[in-house]
Short mmCIF file of C-alpha atoms and ligand atoms in Angstrom, two decimals:
data_model
loop_
_atom_site.label_atom_id
_atom_site.label_comp_id
_atom_site.label_asym_id
_atom_site.label_seq_id
_atom_site.Cartn_x
_atom_site.Cartn_y
_atom_site.Cartn_z
CA MET D 67 277.53 90.37 188.22
CA ILE D 68 279.75 91.57 191.10
CA ALA D 69 283.40 92.31 189.32
CA LEU D 70 286.07 90.75 191.65
CA SER D 71 289.30 93.27 191.81
CA VAL D 72 292.43 91.37 193.25
CA ASN D 73 294.44 93.95 195.54
CA LEU D 74 298.23 92.97 195.37
CA ASN D 75 299.33 94.66 198.04
CA LYS D 76 300.42 91.38 200.17
CA ILE D 77 302.54 89.97 197.12
CA ALA D 78 304.34 93.24 196.92
CA LEU D 79 304.67 92.60 200.85
CA ILE D 80 306.44 89.41 199.23
CA ARG D 81 308.39 90.81 197.08
CA ASN D 82 310.03 93.58 199.75
CA SER D 83 311.06 91.16 202.01
CA ARG D 84 314.31 90.75 199.84
CA ASP D 85 316.14 93.10 197.06
CA THR D 86 314.24 91.32 194.07
CA ARG D 87 311.66 91.13 191.53
CA ASN D 88 310.64 88.02 192.61
CA PRO D 89 307.54 87.93 192.88
CA ASP D 90 307.17 90.26 189.55
CA ILE D 91 304.01 92.62 190.19
CA PRO D 92 302.98 92.83 186.72
CA ALA D 93 303.41 89.10 185.62
CA HIS D 94 301.33 88.54 189.11
CA ALA D 95 298.75 90.64 188.02
CA GLN D 96 298.54 89.17 184.48
CA MET D 97 298.15 85.72 186.26
CA CYS D 98 295.37 86.79 188.08
CA ILE D 99 293.63 88.32 184.85
CA ASP D 100 294.53 85.10 183.39
CA ALA D 101 292.51 83.42 186.01
CA GLY D 102 289.40 85.67 185.51
CA ALA D 103 289.72 88.57 187.66
CA ASP D 104 287.97 91.20 186.69
CA GLY D 105 290.15 94.08 188.07
CA ILE D 106 293.49 94.81 190.06
CA THR D 107 293.55 97.16 193.28
CA VAL D 108 296.77 98.51 194.84
CA HIS D 109 297.09 100.67 197.94
CA PRO D 110 300.62 102.88 197.59
CA ARG D 111 301.30 103.53 201.09
CA PRO D 112 303.59 106.67 201.54
CA ASP D 113 305.94 104.21 203.59
CA GLN D 114 305.88 101.68 200.55
CA ARG D 115 305.65 98.74 203.13
CA HIS D 116 304.42 96.83 200.00
CA ILE D 117 303.33 98.40 197.03
CA ARG D 118 305.70 101.25 195.87
CA ALA D 119 305.19 104.21 193.23
CA SER D 120 306.87 102.25 190.86
CA ASP D 121 304.68 99.11 190.97
CA CYS D 122 301.95 101.50 190.10
CA PHE D 123 303.42 103.04 186.98
CA ASP D 124 304.26 99.14 185.82
CA LEU D 125 301.04 98.31 185.97
CA ALA D 126 299.21 101.29 184.31
CA ALA D 127 301.33 100.53 181.58
CA MET D 128 300.27 96.87 181.55
CA LEU D 129 296.88 96.33 182.55
CA ALA D 130 293.92 95.54 180.27
CA VAL D 131 291.23 95.48 183.13
CA GLU D 132 289.98 97.98 185.40
CA PHE D 133 292.61 99.13 187.60
CA ASN D 134 291.47 100.63 191.01
CA ILE D 135 294.44 102.80 192.91
CA GLU D 136 293.19 103.36 196.69
CA GLY D 137 295.10 105.59 199.07
CA ASN D 138 294.79 108.57 201.25
CA PRO D 139 294.50 111.84 199.16
CA MET D 140 296.45 113.95 201.61
CA ALA D 141 299.47 111.51 201.56
CA GLY D 142 301.95 113.83 199.96
CA PRO D 143 305.91 113.39 199.03
CA ARG D 144 307.85 110.96 200.94
CA ARG D 145 311.69 109.94 199.83
CA SER D 146 312.43 106.21 200.14
CA GLU D 147 314.52 104.66 203.18
CA ARG D 148 315.45 101.70 201.37
CA PRO D 149 318.15 102.11 198.46
CA GLY D 150 316.68 101.19 195.11
CA VAL D 151 313.73 102.32 195.62
CA GLY D 152 312.48 105.35 194.53
CA ASP D 153 310.77 108.53 196.41
CA TYR D 154 306.89 108.55 197.28
CA PRO D 155 305.78 111.00 194.72
CA GLY D 156 302.45 112.02 197.06
CA PHE D 157 299.09 109.74 196.18
CA MET D 158 297.16 112.46 194.59
CA GLU D 159 300.59 113.47 192.27
CA MET D 160 300.65 109.69 191.20
CA VAL D 161 296.82 109.41 190.57
CA ARG D 162 296.96 112.34 188.55
CA GLU D 163 299.78 111.07 186.42
CA ILE D 164 298.14 107.66 185.69
CA ARG D 165 294.70 108.27 185.85
CA PRO D 166 293.62 105.29 186.71
CA ALA D 167 289.69 103.59 185.64
CA GLN D 168 289.07 104.00 189.34
CA CYS D 169 290.66 106.01 192.40
CA THR D 170 288.95 105.31 196.00
CA LEU D 171 290.07 107.95 198.55
CA VAL D 172 290.92 105.85 201.98
CA PRO D 173 291.47 107.92 205.19
CA ASP D 174 294.29 106.40 206.47
CA GLY D 175 297.04 107.60 208.66
CA ASP D 176 301.24 107.03 208.50
CA ALA D 177 300.98 104.98 211.24
CA GLN D 178 298.05 102.59 210.38
CA LEU D 179 298.53 98.90 210.27
CA THR D 180 295.73 98.80 207.94
CA SER D 181 292.80 100.43 206.70
CA ASP D 182 290.65 100.61 210.12
CA HIS D 183 287.93 103.14 209.09
CA GLY D 184 285.85 105.05 206.91
CA PHE D 185 285.52 108.81 206.22
CA ASP D 186 283.70 111.56 208.46
CA LEU D 187 282.80 113.74 206.26
CA LYS D 188 281.15 115.97 208.76
CA ARG D 189 284.46 116.98 209.36
CA ASP D 190 286.54 116.28 206.13
CA GLY D 191 283.87 117.04 203.67
CA ASP D 192 284.91 120.18 202.36
CA SER D 193 288.28 118.98 201.95
CA VAL D 194 287.18 115.80 200.37
CA ALA D 195 284.64 117.74 197.57
CA PRO D 196 287.85 119.43 195.40
CA LEU D 197 289.76 116.39 195.46
CA VAL D 198 286.60 114.66 193.99
CA ALA D 199 286.14 117.11 191.37
CA GLU D 200 289.68 117.21 190.51
CA LEU D 201 289.89 113.38 189.87
CA LYS D 202 286.33 113.24 188.14
CA GLY D 203 287.80 116.15 185.92
CA LEU D 204 290.76 113.69 184.89
CA GLY D 205 288.14 110.80 184.08
CA ILE D 206 288.68 108.86 186.87
CA ARG D 207 285.48 107.00 188.57
CA THR D 208 286.10 108.17 192.11
CA SER D 209 284.77 106.41 195.10
CA LEU D 210 285.07 106.79 199.10
CA PHE D 211 286.26 104.12 201.88
CA MET D 212 283.23 104.48 204.15
CA ASP D 213 281.59 102.87 206.86
CA PRO D 214 277.65 101.33 206.72
CA ASP D 215 276.64 104.65 208.25
CA PRO D 216 273.54 106.11 206.26
CA GLU D 217 274.39 109.79 207.50
CA GLN D 218 278.01 109.55 206.34
CA ILE D 219 277.11 107.94 203.01
CA ARG D 220 274.69 110.78 202.21
CA LEU D 221 277.61 113.15 203.29
CA ALA D 222 279.58 110.90 200.65
CA ALA D 223 276.93 111.71 197.88
CA GLN D 224 277.34 115.50 198.33
CA THR D 225 280.98 115.22 197.65
CA GLY D 226 280.14 114.59 194.19
CA ALA D 227 281.73 110.85 194.67
CA ASP D 228 280.75 108.60 191.82
CA ARG D 229 281.35 105.22 194.44
CA ILE D 230 281.73 104.44 197.90
CA GLU D 231 283.50 101.19 199.20
CA LEU D 232 281.97 99.97 202.22
CA TYR D 233 284.60 99.17 204.94
CA THR D 234 283.48 95.26 205.84
CA GLU D 235 285.81 94.26 208.91
CA SER D 236 282.87 94.69 211.00
CA TYR D 237 280.99 92.21 208.93
CA ALA D 238 283.86 89.69 208.52
CA ARG D 239 284.43 89.90 212.66
CA ALA D 240 280.64 89.19 213.39
CA PHE D 241 280.84 86.32 210.23
CA ALA D 242 283.95 84.54 211.98
CA SER D 243 282.36 85.00 215.61
CA GLY D 244 279.21 83.95 214.85
CA ARG D 245 277.46 86.52 216.85
CA ASP D 246 275.32 89.35 215.68
CA VAL D 247 275.80 88.34 211.78
CA ASP D 248 271.99 89.27 211.01
CA THR D 249 272.41 92.68 212.56
CA ILE D 250 275.74 93.64 211.26
CA LEU D 251 274.44 92.12 207.62
CA GLY D 252 271.62 94.29 208.22
CA GLN D 253 273.32 97.12 208.43
CA PHE D 254 275.13 96.97 205.67
CA VAL D 255 272.04 96.34 203.61
CA ARG D 256 270.41 99.62 204.94
CA ALA D 257 273.80 101.29 203.84
CA ALA D 258 273.51 99.55 200.20
CA GLU D 259 269.85 101.25 199.97
CA VAL D 260 270.87 104.53 201.00
CA ALA D 261 273.94 104.52 198.31
CA THR D 262 271.63 103.54 195.88
CA GLU D 263 269.00 106.01 197.16
CA GLU D 264 271.73 108.91 196.88
CA GLY D 265 272.92 107.67 193.02
CA LEU D 266 276.34 106.31 194.61
CA GLY D 267 277.43 103.26 193.27
CA LEU D 268 278.41 100.31 195.25
CA ASN D 269 282.22 98.86 196.43
CA ALA D 270 283.00 97.17 199.27
CA GLY D 271 286.35 95.24 200.59
CA HIS D 272 288.62 94.88 203.75
CA ASP D 273 288.44 91.11 205.23
CA LEU D 274 286.41 89.29 202.91
CA ASP D 275 287.15 86.03 202.47
CA LEU D 276 285.68 82.66 200.82
CA HIS D 277 283.70 81.96 203.99
CA ASN D 278 281.69 85.46 204.50
CA LEU D 279 281.84 86.29 201.08
CA PRO D 280 278.79 84.18 199.84
CA ASP D 281 276.08 85.40 202.13
CA PHE D 282 277.37 89.03 201.67
CA ALA D 283 277.22 88.91 197.78
CA ARG D 284 273.47 87.44 197.81
CA ALA D 285 272.56 90.34 200.91
CA ILE D 286 274.10 93.36 199.37
CA PRO D 287 271.85 94.86 196.85
CA GLY D 288 273.45 96.82 193.72
CA LEU D 289 277.09 95.64 194.91
CA LEU D 290 278.96 96.37 191.77
CA GLU D 291 282.70 95.25 193.07
CA VAL D 292 284.63 93.67 195.74
CA SER D 293 288.26 94.08 196.01
CA ILE D 294 290.41 91.56 198.28
CA GLY D 295 293.49 90.77 198.62
CA HIS D 296 294.87 89.57 202.33
CA ALA D 297 292.55 86.46 202.39
CA LEU D 298 292.81 86.17 198.81
CA THR D 299 296.42 85.73 198.63
CA VAL D 300 296.85 83.08 201.29
CA ASP D 301 294.19 81.12 200.13
CA ALA D 302 296.72 81.08 196.76
CA ILE D 303 299.29 79.68 198.77
CA ARG D 304 296.61 76.93 200.04
CA ILE D 305 295.02 76.28 196.37
CA GLY D 306 297.13 77.93 193.95
CA LEU D 307 296.00 81.32 192.16
CA ALA D 308 294.45 80.17 189.10
CA ASN D 309 291.96 77.70 191.91
CA THR D 310 291.36 80.77 194.29
CA VAL D 311 290.64 83.46 191.52
CA ALA D 312 287.81 80.56 190.04
CA ALA D 313 286.40 79.91 193.93
CA TYR D 314 286.35 84.02 194.57
CA GLN D 315 284.46 84.49 191.63
CA ARG D 316 281.77 81.39 192.54
CA ALA D 317 281.71 82.52 195.95
CA LEU D 318 280.26 85.83 193.97
CA GLY D 319 277.66 83.83 192.40
CA LYS D 320 279.49 83.51 188.89
CA HIS D 321 280.08 79.87 187.33
C1 LIG X 80 291.20 100.13 202.03
C2 LIG X 80 291.07 98.66 202.59
O1 LIG X 80 290.34 98.47 203.13
C3 LIG X 80 292.55 97.68 201.59
O2 LIG X 80 292.18 98.07 200.23
C4 LIG X 80 293.83 98.04 201.77
O3 LIG X 80 294.42 98.18 200.88
C5 LIG X 80 294.15 97.33 203.10
O4 LIG X 80 295.44 97.68 203.19
P1 LIG X 80 297.06 97.12 203.40
O5 LIG X 80 297.03 95.68 202.88
O6 LIG X 80 297.85 97.67 204.01
O7 LIG X 80 296.32 96.28 204.78
N1 LIG X 81 289.84 97.64 199.55
C1 LIG X 81 289.90 96.56 199.87
C2 LIG X 81 291.07 95.72 199.34
O1 LIG X 81 291.54 96.26 198.48
C3 LIG X 81 291.53 94.72 199.94
O2 LIG X 81 291.20 94.21 201.34
P1 LIG X 81 291.90 93.33 201.69
O3 LIG X 81 291.09 92.11 201.14
O4 LIG X 81 293.51 93.02 201.85
O5 LIG X 81 291.45 93.48 203.44
#
């Protein structure tokens, strides 16, 4: 069965628009879990635009499901610019202390609007591999955010990573446009096959939604987990959180 890990970034974005604890991130996580979510994902960025370091510690203290923390392993400490908000301690510093079930390394720069590319391990493999080794040494399942590029995925296996997360925006865009869907989906099927050949577990995420998820879930061999936040949050506003989580579980083939 493919696990659904709900990403809480956009809930935190709403919370940050006021000096408030509403929505309360741990309480919202619990509602997702009560509605059937298999895990919780957050992406604490250095500017703390949405998920803050404090949210990660609050969630770690209460979650009874898998906790997946995503982020750039090279992101160092950053002083908070907002009164009452603690500083960002650095991504690896935070993960070392929290030791989540899974850590997904994402090569995001500070100026990016959102995650928009996977690792280039031809260039960065030598710097990523020691970080993977350290995280695995801490008992943390380690995943790398990757484009559906077989050569890069083979390099991901050489870093010692446990899993990769396929960056699915190209599929989501093709699905929305109706153009080249089979070709693009075929790229993801091949990427999944290579991941399995290399002994890598397979996750996927970014811009997945209720429309494009069923075909993706049916087509991709060995898919273990999807992490979904943006579209899921919008759907929850439209049809309610419990209905939304149930709808995404159905879209994954669970009834
Ligand atoms: C890595 C990825 O694709 C998403 O998990 C990421 O968390 C999206 O970040 P934003 O929610 O900041 O757009
Ligand atoms: N890793 C993908 C994720 O956690 C959420 O991405 P999105 O659904 O917000 O695009």
